[in-house]
Structure formats: C-alpha cells, structure tokens
Coordinates of C-alpha atoms and ligand atoms in Angstrom, one line a residue:
M1 CA 27.0 56.3 77.0
T2 CA 25.1 57.3 74.2
K3 CA 26.3 59.4 71.4
K4 CA 24.7 62.6 70.6
A5 CA 24.9 65.2 68.1
T6 CA 24.0 68.7 69.2
L7 CA 22.7 71.2 66.5
T8 CA 22.9 74.7 67.3
I9 CA 20.8 77.3 65.3
G10 CA 21.1 80.9 66.7
K11 CA 20.8 80.7 70.5
D12 CA 19.1 77.5 70.4
S13 CA 20.6 74.1 70.8
W14 CA 18.9 70.3 70.2
D15 CA 20.8 67.2 70.9
F16 CA 19.9 64.0 68.9
P17 CA 21.2 60.5 69.4
V18 CA 24.2 59.1 67.1
K19 CA 23.6 55.4 66.3
S20 CA 26.1 52.8 65.5
G21 CA 25.6 49.8 63.4
T22 CA 27.5 46.5 62.7
A23 CA 29.6 48.4 60.9
G24 CA 30.0 51.2 58.1
P25 CA 29.3 54.9 59.1
D26 CA 27.3 56.4 62.6
V27 CA 23.7 57.8 61.8
V28 CA 22.3 60.8 63.3
D29 CA 18.8 59.9 64.2
V30 CA 17.3 63.0 63.1
S31 CA 13.5 61.3 63.4
T32 CA 12.4 64.2 66.0
L33 CA 14.2 67.2 64.3
Y34 CA 10.9 68.7 63.1
K35 CA 9.1 68.3 66.2
D36 CA 11.9 69.5 68.5
T37 CA 13.3 72.6 65.9
E38 CA 10.3 72.8 63.4
K39 CA 13.3 72.6 60.8
F40 CA 13.6 69.7 57.8
T41 CA 16.9 68.3 56.6
L42 CA 17.4 68.9 52.7
D43 CA 19.3 66.0 51.1
P44 CA 18.1 65.6 47.3
G45 CA 19.2 62.1 46.1
F46 CA 19.8 61.5 49.6
T47 CA 23.4 61.1 49.7
S48 CA 23.6 61.2 53.5
T49 CA 20.4 60.1 54.5
A50 CA 19.9 56.3 55.8
S51 CA 16.3 55.9 55.1
C52 CA 16.3 52.6 57.4
E53 CA 18.2 49.8 59.5
S54 CA 18.5 46.9 57.6
E55 CA 20.4 43.7 58.3
I56 CA 20.5 42.6 54.7
T57 CA 23.3 43.8 52.6
Y58 CA 26.5 45.8 53.3
I59 CA 28.6 47.6 51.2
D60 CA 32.0 49.6 52.0
G61 CA 31.8 51.8 49.3
D62 CA 35.9 52.9 49.9
K63 CA 36.9 49.7 50.4
G64 CA 34.7 47.9 47.5
V65 CA 33.4 45.5 49.9
L66 CA 29.8 43.7 49.6
L67 CA 28.2 41.5 52.2
Y68 CA 25.2 39.3 51.8
R69 CA 24.1 38.9 55.6
G70 CA 27.9 39.0 56.6
Y71 CA 28.8 36.9 53.8
P72 CA 31.5 38.5 51.0
I73 CA 30.1 38.5 47.6
D74 CA 33.2 36.4 46.0
Q75 CA 32.6 33.6 48.4
V76 CA 28.8 33.7 47.9
A77 CA 29.6 33.7 44.4
E78 CA 32.1 31.1 43.9
H79 CA 30.7 28.3 46.4
G80 CA 27.2 29.0 46.7
D81 CA 24.3 28.7 43.7
F82 CA 21.5 31.7 43.2
L83 CA 18.8 29.8 45.0
E84 CA 21.1 29.3 48.3
T85 CA 21.5 33.1 47.7
C86 CA 17.9 33.5 47.8
Y87 CA 17.4 31.6 51.3
L88 CA 20.4 33.4 52.5
L89 CA 18.8 36.9 51.9
L90 CA 15.0 36.0 52.9
Y91 CA 16.4 34.0 56.2
G92 CA 19.3 35.5 57.1
H93 CA 21.5 32.4 57.0
L94 CA 22.9 29.7 55.1
P95 CA 20.6 26.8 54.5
T96 CA 21.2 23.4 55.8
K97 CA 21.2 20.3 53.2
S98 CA 17.6 19.3 54.0
Q99 CA 16.5 23.2 53.9
K100 CA 18.0 23.9 50.9
K101 CA 16.5 20.9 49.2
D102 CA 13.0 21.9 50.5
F103 CA 13.5 25.9 49.5
D104 CA 14.8 24.5 45.7
S105 CA 11.4 22.4 45.7
R106 CA 9.0 24.7 46.9
V107 CA 10.6 27.4 44.2
T108 CA 10.6 25.0 41.3
Y109 CA 7.1 24.2 42.0
H110 CA 6.0 27.8 41.6
T111 CA 8.0 28.2 38.5
M112 CA 4.6 28.1 36.1
I113 CA 2.3 31.2 35.5
H114 CA -1.5 31.2 35.3
E115 CA -2.5 30.3 31.7
Q116 CA -4.5 33.2 31.2
M117 CA -1.4 35.7 31.9
T118 CA 0.3 34.1 29.0
K119 CA -2.7 35.9 26.8
L120 CA -1.1 39.2 28.1
Y121 CA 1.9 39.1 25.9
S122 CA -0.3 39.2 23.1
G123 CA -1.8 42.6 23.8
F124 CA 1.8 43.8 23.6
R125 CA 3.4 45.2 20.2
R126 CA 6.4 42.4 19.1
D127 CA 8.7 45.2 19.2
A128 CA 7.7 46.5 22.9
H129 CA 10.7 46.7 25.2
P130 CA 10.8 43.5 27.4
M131 CA 11.2 45.9 30.0
A132 CA 7.8 47.2 29.5
I133 CA 6.4 44.0 29.5
M134 CA 7.8 43.1 32.3
V135 CA 6.1 46.1 34.0
G136 CA 2.7 45.0 32.9
V137 CA 2.8 41.5 33.4
V138 CA 4.5 41.5 37.1
G139 CA 1.8 44.5 37.9
A140 CA -0.9 41.8 36.7
L141 CA 0.4 39.2 39.0
S142 CA -1.9 40.7 41.9
A143 CA -4.7 40.2 39.3
F144 CA -4.2 36.6 39.4
Y145 CA -2.8 35.5 42.9
H146 CA -5.1 37.0 45.5
D147 CA -4.8 34.4 47.9
S148 CA -1.2 35.9 48.8
T149 CA -1.8 39.7 48.8
D150 CA -2.4 40.3 52.3
I151 CA 1.0 41.5 53.5
N152 CA -0.1 41.2 57.1
D153 CA -0.5 37.5 56.8
E154 CA 3.3 35.8 57.2
R155 CA 2.1 32.8 55.5
Q156 CA 0.8 35.0 52.4
R157 CA 4.4 37.0 52.5
M158 CA 6.2 34.1 52.2
I159 CA 4.3 32.3 49.6
A160 CA 4.2 35.7 47.6
S161 CA 8.0 35.7 47.9
L162 CA 8.4 32.5 46.8
R163 CA 5.9 32.7 43.6
M164 CA 7.8 36.0 42.7
I165 CA 11.1 34.2 42.8
A166 CA 9.8 31.4 41.0
K167 CA 7.9 33.3 38.2
M168 CA 9.9 36.0 37.6
P169 CA 12.4 34.0 35.1
T170 CA 9.2 32.1 33.1
I171 CA 7.8 36.0 32.7
A172 CA 11.0 37.1 31.5
A173 CA 11.5 34.5 29.2
M174 CA 7.9 34.7 27.7
A175 CA 8.6 38.2 27.1
Y176 CA 12.2 37.6 25.2
K177 CA 10.1 34.7 23.4
Y178 CA 7.1 37.2 22.4
S179 CA 9.7 39.4 21.0
I180 CA 11.2 37.6 18.9
G181 CA 8.2 35.7 17.7
Q182 CA 8.8 32.5 18.8
P183 CA 6.7 30.1 20.6
L184 CA 6.5 30.5 24.8
V185 CA 8.8 27.6 26.6
Y186 CA 7.2 26.5 29.7
P187 CA 9.2 25.6 32.9
L188 CA 11.1 22.3 33.1
N189 CA 11.0 21.1 36.9
S190 CA 14.1 18.8 36.2
L191 CA 16.1 21.5 35.7
D192 CA 18.0 23.9 37.8
Y193 CA 17.0 27.5 37.9
S194 CA 19.3 29.0 35.7
S195 CA 19.2 25.9 33.2
N196 CA 15.7 26.0 33.3
F197 CA 15.8 29.8 32.7
L198 CA 18.5 29.2 29.5
N199 CA 15.8 26.5 28.4
M200 CA 13.0 28.7 28.2
C201 CA 14.8 31.3 26.7
F202 CA 16.4 29.4 23.9
A203 CA 14.6 26.2 23.4
V204 CA 12.4 25.6 20.4
P205 CA 10.2 23.2 19.4
C206 CA 11.6 21.8 16.8
E207 CA 14.8 20.2 18.6
D208 CA 16.4 19.3 21.7
Y209 CA 18.0 21.9 23.7
K210 CA 20.6 21.4 26.4
A211 CA 21.8 24.2 28.3
N212 CA 25.9 24.1 28.5
P213 CA 26.6 23.8 32.3
V214 CA 29.5 26.2 32.0
L215 CA 26.9 28.8 30.6
S216 CA 24.2 27.7 33.3
R217 CA 26.8 28.3 35.7
A218 CA 27.8 31.5 34.6
M219 CA 24.2 32.8 34.4
D220 CA 23.3 31.6 37.9
R221 CA 26.5 33.7 39.0
I222 CA 25.2 36.6 37.2
F223 CA 22.1 35.9 39.3
I224 CA 23.9 36.3 42.4
L225 CA 25.8 39.3 41.8
H226 CA 22.9 41.3 41.1
A227 CA 20.8 39.8 43.9
D228 CA 20.9 42.9 46.4
H229 CA 22.4 46.2 46.8
E230 CA 21.1 47.8 49.9
Q231 CA 19.1 51.0 49.1
N232 CA 19.4 51.6 45.7
A233 CA 17.1 53.6 43.8
S234 CA 14.9 50.4 42.8
T235 CA 15.0 48.6 46.2
S236 CA 14.2 52.0 47.6
T237 CA 11.1 52.4 45.2
V238 CA 9.9 48.8 46.5
R239 CA 10.0 50.0 50.3
L240 CA 8.5 53.3 49.4
A241 CA 5.4 51.6 47.6
G242 CA 5.3 48.6 50.0
S243 CA 5.0 51.1 52.9
S244 CA 1.6 52.3 52.0
G245 CA 0.4 48.3 52.3
A246 CA 0.5 48.1 48.3
N247 CA 0.7 44.3 47.4
P248 CA 3.9 42.9 47.1
F249 CA 3.5 42.1 43.2
A250 CA 2.6 45.9 42.6
C251 CA 5.7 46.9 44.7
I252 CA 8.2 44.8 43.1
A253 CA 6.5 46.1 39.4
A254 CA 7.4 49.5 41.0
G255 CA 11.0 48.3 41.3
I256 CA 11.1 47.1 37.9
A257 CA 9.8 50.7 36.4
C258 CA 12.7 52.4 38.8
L259 CA 15.5 49.7 37.5
W260 CA 14.9 50.7 34.1
G261 CA 16.6 53.9 34.1
P262 CA 19.9 54.2 32.4
A263 CA 21.4 55.6 35.7
H264 CA 20.3 52.3 37.2
G265 CA 19.6 48.8 36.0
G266 CA 19.6 49.9 32.3
A267 CA 23.1 51.0 32.1
N268 CA 24.0 47.4 31.5
E269 CA 22.2 47.7 28.2
A270 CA 23.5 51.4 28.0
A271 CA 27.1 50.4 28.4
L272 CA 27.0 47.4 25.5
A273 CA 25.3 50.5 23.3
M274 CA 28.1 52.9 24.4
L275 CA 31.2 50.1 23.5
A276 CA 29.3 49.3 20.2
E277 CA 29.4 53.1 19.3
I278 CA 33.0 53.6 20.7
G279 CA 33.5 50.4 18.0
S280 CA 37.4 50.7 18.1
V281 CA 40.2 51.2 20.6
E282 CA 41.2 54.3 18.3
R283 CA 37.9 56.1 19.1
I284 CA 38.1 55.5 22.8
P285 CA 40.4 58.9 23.6
E286 CA 37.5 60.9 21.9
F287 CA 34.4 59.2 24.3
I288 CA 36.9 59.8 27.3
A289 CA 37.3 63.6 26.5
R290 CA 33.4 63.7 25.8
A291 CA 33.1 62.0 29.4
K292 CA 34.6 64.7 31.0
D293 CA 33.3 67.6 28.9
K294 CA 31.0 69.6 31.5
N295 CA 29.1 70.6 28.4
D296 CA 28.4 67.1 27.0
P297 CA 25.7 65.0 28.9
F298 CA 27.6 61.9 27.6
R299 CA 28.9 59.6 30.6
L300 CA 30.7 56.5 30.5
M301 CA 28.1 54.0 30.9
G302 CA 29.1 51.4 33.3
F303 CA 31.5 53.6 35.5
G304 CA 30.8 55.4 38.3
H305 CA 28.8 54.6 41.4
R306 CA 27.1 56.5 44.1
V307 CA 28.3 54.3 47.0
Y308 CA 31.5 52.2 45.3
K309 CA 34.5 54.9 45.4
N310 CA 36.6 52.2 44.5
Y311 CA 36.7 48.9 42.1
D312 CA 32.8 47.3 42.2
P313 CA 33.4 43.9 43.7
R314 CA 30.9 42.7 41.6
A315 CA 32.7 43.9 38.5
K316 CA 35.9 42.0 39.1
I317 CA 33.5 38.7 39.2
M318 CA 31.8 39.7 36.1
Q319 CA 35.1 39.9 34.4
Q320 CA 35.8 36.4 35.0
T321 CA 32.9 35.5 34.4
T322 CA 32.9 37.2 30.9
H323 CA 36.3 35.3 30.2
E324 CA 34.9 32.0 31.2
V325 CA 31.8 32.0 29.0
L326 CA 33.8 33.6 26.0
N327 CA 36.4 30.9 26.7
E328 CA 33.7 28.7 26.7
L329 CA 31.8 29.6 23.2
G330 CA 35.3 29.8 21.5
I331 CA 35.1 33.6 21.1
K332 CA 38.7 34.6 20.8
D333 CA 38.5 38.2 20.4
D334 CA 35.4 40.0 21.4
P335 CA 35.7 43.6 19.9
L336 CA 33.4 45.0 22.5
L337 CA 35.9 43.4 25.1
D338 CA 39.0 44.6 23.6
V339 CA 37.4 48.3 23.6
A340 CA 35.8 47.8 27.1
L341 CA 39.5 46.4 28.6
E342 CA 41.4 49.3 26.8
L343 CA 38.7 51.7 28.0
E344 CA 38.9 50.5 31.7
R345 CA 42.8 50.5 31.2
I346 CA 42.8 54.4 29.8
A347 CA 40.1 55.6 32.5
L348 CA 41.7 54.2 35.4
T349 CA 44.8 56.1 34.8
D350 CA 43.1 59.3 33.7
E351 CA 43.3 62.2 36.2
Y352 CA 39.7 63.0 35.9
F353 CA 38.6 59.7 36.9
I354 CA 41.0 59.0 39.5
E355 CA 39.9 62.5 41.0
K356 CA 36.3 61.6 41.0
R357 CA 36.7 58.1 42.3
L358 CA 35.2 56.5 39.3
Y359 CA 35.5 52.8 38.6
P360 CA 34.1 50.2 36.4
N361 CA 30.7 49.0 38.0
I362 CA 29.0 45.9 37.5
D363 CA 27.2 47.1 34.4
F364 CA 30.3 47.8 32.8
Y365 CA 31.0 44.0 31.7
S366 CA 27.9 42.3 32.1
G367 CA 26.5 43.7 28.9
I368 CA 29.2 41.5 27.1
T369 CA 29.0 38.3 28.8
L370 CA 24.8 38.9 28.2
N371 CA 25.4 39.4 24.5
A372 CA 27.6 36.3 24.3
L373 CA 24.9 34.1 26.0
G374 CA 22.7 35.2 23.1
F375 CA 20.8 37.9 24.9
P376 CA 19.9 40.9 23.1
T377 CA 20.5 44.5 24.8
T378 CA 16.8 44.6 25.3
M379 CA 16.9 41.7 27.7
F380 CA 20.0 43.3 29.9
T381 CA 17.8 44.9 32.1
V382 CA 14.9 42.2 32.6
L383 CA 17.9 39.7 33.6
F384 CA 19.2 42.5 36.3
A385 CA 15.4 42.6 37.2
V386 CA 14.8 38.6 37.6
A387 CA 18.0 38.5 40.0
R388 CA 17.0 41.6 41.9
T389 CA 13.7 40.7 42.6
V390 CA 15.1 38.2 45.7
G391 CA 16.5 41.4 46.9
W392 CA 13.7 43.7 46.4
I393 CA 11.3 40.7 48.3
A394 CA 13.8 40.5 51.0
Q395 CA 13.7 44.2 51.9
W396 CA 10.2 44.5 51.4
K397 CA 9.4 41.8 53.7
E398 CA 12.2 43.2 56.3
M399 CA 10.5 46.5 56.0
I400 CA 6.7 44.9 56.7
E401 CA 8.1 43.0 59.5
D402 CA 9.5 46.3 61.2
P403 CA 7.4 47.1 64.1
L404 CA 8.6 50.7 63.6
Q405 CA 7.4 50.7 59.9
R406 CA 5.1 53.8 58.8
I407 CA 4.1 55.0 55.3
G408 CA 7.2 57.0 53.8
R409 CA 6.5 60.7 53.2
P410 CA 9.3 62.9 52.8
R411 CA 8.9 66.9 53.2
Q412 CA 10.3 69.5 51.1
L413 CA 11.8 73.0 50.9
Y414 CA 9.0 75.2 49.2
T415 CA 10.4 77.6 47.1
G416 CA 7.3 78.4 44.6
A417 CA 4.9 81.5 45.0
S418 CA 3.5 83.0 48.3
E419 CA 0.0 82.7 48.7
R420 CA -2.0 84.8 46.1
N421 CA -5.7 85.4 45.3
Y422 CA -7.1 83.9 41.9
V423 CA -7.5 86.3 38.8
P424 CA -10.2 85.7 36.7
I425 CA -9.4 85.1 33.1
S426 CA -11.5 88.2 32.1
L427 CA -8.9 90.4 33.7
R428 CA -5.5 88.7 33.2
K429 CA -3.3 90.6 31.0
Ligands
SDX501 C1 23.8 50.4 39.3 O1 22.9 52.3 43.6 C2 23.3 51.2 43.5 O2 23.9 50.2 44.4 C3 22.9 50.7 41.8 C4 23.5 49.4 41.5 C5 22.7 48.1 42.0 O3 23.2 47.4 42.3 O4 21.5 48.4 42.3 O5 25.0 49.2 41.9 C6 23.4 49.2 39.8 O6 23.0 51.4 39.2 C7 25.0 50.8 39.0 C8 25.1 52.2 38.3 C9 25.0 52.0 37.0 N1 25.0 53.2 36.2 C10 26.0 53.8 35.2 O7 26.9 53.1 35.0 C11 25.4 55.0 34.5 C12 26.8 55.8 34.4 N2 26.9 56.1 35.8 C13 26.7 57.6 36.4 O8 25.6 58.0 35.7 C14 26.8 57.7 37.9 O9 28.1 57.5 38.3 C15 26.1 57.2 38.6 C16 24.4 57.3 38.3 C17 26.1 55.7 38.8 C18 26.2 57.7 40.1 O10 25.6 59.1 39.9 P1 25.9 60.0 41.3 O11 26.5 59.3 42.6 O12 25.0 61.1 41.6 O13 27.4 61.0 40.9 P2 27.2 62.3 40.1 O14 26.7 61.8 38.9 O15 27.1 63.5 41.1 O16 28.8 61.9 39.5 C19 29.8 62.7 40.7 C20 30.6 63.5 39.4 C21 30.3 64.2 38.6 O17 31.3 65.1 37.8 P3 31.0 66.4 38.9 O18 29.6 67.2 38.8 O19 31.5 66.6 40.4 O20 31.9 67.5 38.5 O21 31.6 62.4 38.5 C22 31.2 62.8 37.4 C23 29.9 63.4 37.3 O22 29.7 64.0 36.2 N3 30.7 61.2 36.6 C24 30.7 60.9 35.4 C25 30.3 59.4 35.4 N4 29.8 59.1 36.7 C26 29.8 60.0 37.4 N5 32.0 61.5 34.3 C27 31.9 60.3 33.1 N6 31.1 59.1 33.4 C28 30.5 58.7 34.2 N7 30.0 57.4 34.3

C-alpha cells in the first residue's frame, strides 16, 4: 500500500506519495505540489529538503554513521586505499584484484597535465590563495581536454572522471610549488597515489625525496575520509551546475569555489587559525564564551554540522591519524593539539554545546595533521578538494545518468515591490 501525506489548506486537501529509501527518513514527494496546489514549499538552506535520490553515500547524523556504498567509513579507511574508495564510489562495488589493478593503472597514466597548462600558474601572483589557482586551473581543463566534455557520451564521462581524479593532485601540488617559488614537480608513475602527491609537493631537484610510508598512509586515509558526503553544499553546487549540461571540468571548478567557504571546506584552515589564535588552554574559556554569545559572530571552527548531531565519525579517525603522524614525526607536544583536545573536552561538557548537539567535525583535527605533514594552512582546503573530487564526480555521473534528471531551477517567495510604473529621473524627488 502506497504511504501518502495529505496537505489541507482551507477546504482543499491534496495527497502526496511518501517514499522510503534503504535507510534514513522517508520523503514526501512534492514534485507535483505546484501543479496541484499552485503553492511552493519554502526551505532556506534546504534543512528539510531531499534534492535527489542517490545510492552513493548515506549519513545517519544522530548515530554518527557514514557509509560509502553501504560500507562503514571506519572499515573503508582502515582496510582500503584511496583509489579503491574512488572505484567504490564510482562503480558502486569493491573492485576485484584485477579491476583494482586496471583502475590504478588507468588513473596513474592520466596524472600529467597538458604542458601548456603549467603556463597558467605564472599568470597568478605568488601570494595568490591556492584555492583561487585551483578554481582557475581546473576550470581551464575544459580548454585542453575537448575529447571528454560531451556529457552524453558514456565513454567520455568515464575518461573525464578518471582525468579529474588523476590530475587534481598534480594541479594542487603545482599550485603549492608555485606559491612557494619552487620548481613544479611532475608525477611519477612508479609511486602510489598519495606518495606521488607528497613527492610532487615536497621533492626538490637538488636532493632525493622518499615519502615516509607512514605519512603516505596518513595522507591516503585523509583523502578517503574526505571523499564524499552526500548532498553537502559543494556537491549540490556540482549537481546544479551539471544539470544545465555544463562540462564536468566546469562543474568541478564550481564545486571547488563553493568548498572554499569557511562554513564548509574552508573550516579546516579556519579551525587551525582559531587554535593558533586561542594559543593556550588558559584562553579557551574566553573563546567558548564568545562562541556562545549571540552578539558575537565568532563560532568554534571545526565544531557543529548540519547533519551530524553526534560525533562526526570521520573526526574520530582523523584524531587517530593525527596521533600517528605526530608520533611518526617525533612531535611530542604539539601546543595546537593540546588546545584542541582541551577545547573539545570543555565544549563537550558545556550545556550550550550539549543542548545544540555540537560536536567536532572532520575539520577540527585535520588541520593539525596537515600542518604536521608540512602543508601551510592555505593548502588545507585544496587537499579537501583533491579528495572530494571523486565524490563530486560520482554524484555528477549519477545525476547525468538519472533518466528523470532535468535542469535544477528553484522558485521563491517574492516579497519585493508590487508592480509600479517607471518614473523619469526629472520627476523623481
Ligand atoms: C563541512 O554538509 C557537509 O556534509 C559538510 C562537510 C562535508 O564533508 O562536505 O561535512 C564538511 O563543511 C563540515 C562543517 C565545517 N564547518 C565548520 O566547522 C564551521 C563551524 N560550524 C558552523 O558554522 C555550523 O555548525 C555549520 C555551518 C557547520 C552548520 O550550520 P547549520 O546547520 O546551519 O547550523 P546553525 O548555524 O543553524 O547552528 C545551529 C545553532 C545556532 O545557534 P541558534 O541560532 O540555534 O541559537 O548552533 C550554533 C548556531 O549559533 N552553532 C554554533 C556552531 N555551529 C552552530 N555555535 C558555536 N560554534 C559553532 N561552531
């Protein structure tokens, strides 16, 4: 029996179907609401709106659960590697040994960028924020890879997907090298994905560089944790851009632009800056008070989440990774970590945070880890974008391949001026 929801306005009533998914809240399908009732729904920030059906990622915010194609994030992060996660998100199942070998090889042989693209970097100031460079260079990919921009061609969609996953580390590493005035380092096909990325970021021509396997594994796990997260702001941006038929490179550039905001992917950079501003555990109460003060725009960066009303499962794994990296680097007491641990302890016992169900999210510890790995704070969101590219691409492909897909075009509640006649400037008072 089909479940239904009844909307009654005055003497009129309308029924709308209620749909259930594999897990999570049911949805009321209001796609015919306007046609039936001549009314819109209003939901700023989409706090109660499901924008699509998806099979890729599931989050239970109350239980702090995150599944990639049904697999719990802690199992994927512990047992798999990032390229296996990419395969899982793109194809919907874990690869066999031969599928994994083939996929790794296909990604590896797309890691170089067109040589002329390296000239784009010199058009930026050296102190340009790397995210500004990422938006520009990724958007420019469509100017170089015309043979994978036809979104209606399945083969081109897959080539574009592989190119994005393969080239993002190269583009990101080159943005970093350019910002510090060092020569660009090309990808090495003999290295695994994360070791290759660290090599492109930290190798210099005058000496051999060998990525520390513990740090490469930590980098790989950080990529896994950031790979996808259902319909977050940047993924919704990519879907909306893609719904117009824009090419995949342009859609990913739009996602990067959205991710940059401090309320979203920019929070890892902001969280580390906040920990540095707090500086010592003695000053934590002052900042907790500011976070609770309605008149103070300050928020604890790395805390709170639209969906998680429990501990972000990624934050737990990130915290473990932080300790692994600091131990491997012999960093005994990182003052920022001391502040972070004490801030978390205090916040989790504070009535305000308990009542508003604010917990650390993935961005709370990631900055400390990335800082220890040697990245400047301006690169933190770039690393988030490198990882999230596979999520954006998987969600974009799912949307393009959905037979019900159409251009996204929300409506509004108009509260502006009623119709009025134009007044020539000579008659205006
Ligand atoms: C990411 O969506 C995703 O999945 C994103 C992400 C992903 O993987 O794609 O998980 C990545 O973006 C993680 C979030 C990173 N952002 C931050 O850490 C920035 C700090 N957090 C906040 O800005 C906020 O928590 C958001 C933006 C994350 C969520 O905002 P919401 O859901 O709109 O919640 P809200 O702003 O309405 O807050 C609810 C209440 C408010 O108080 P009241 O108005 O109800 O009195 O909680 C308060 C807020 O003032 N609050 C905070 C707070 N976050 C929310 N108070 C102090 N410090 C905070 N961090």
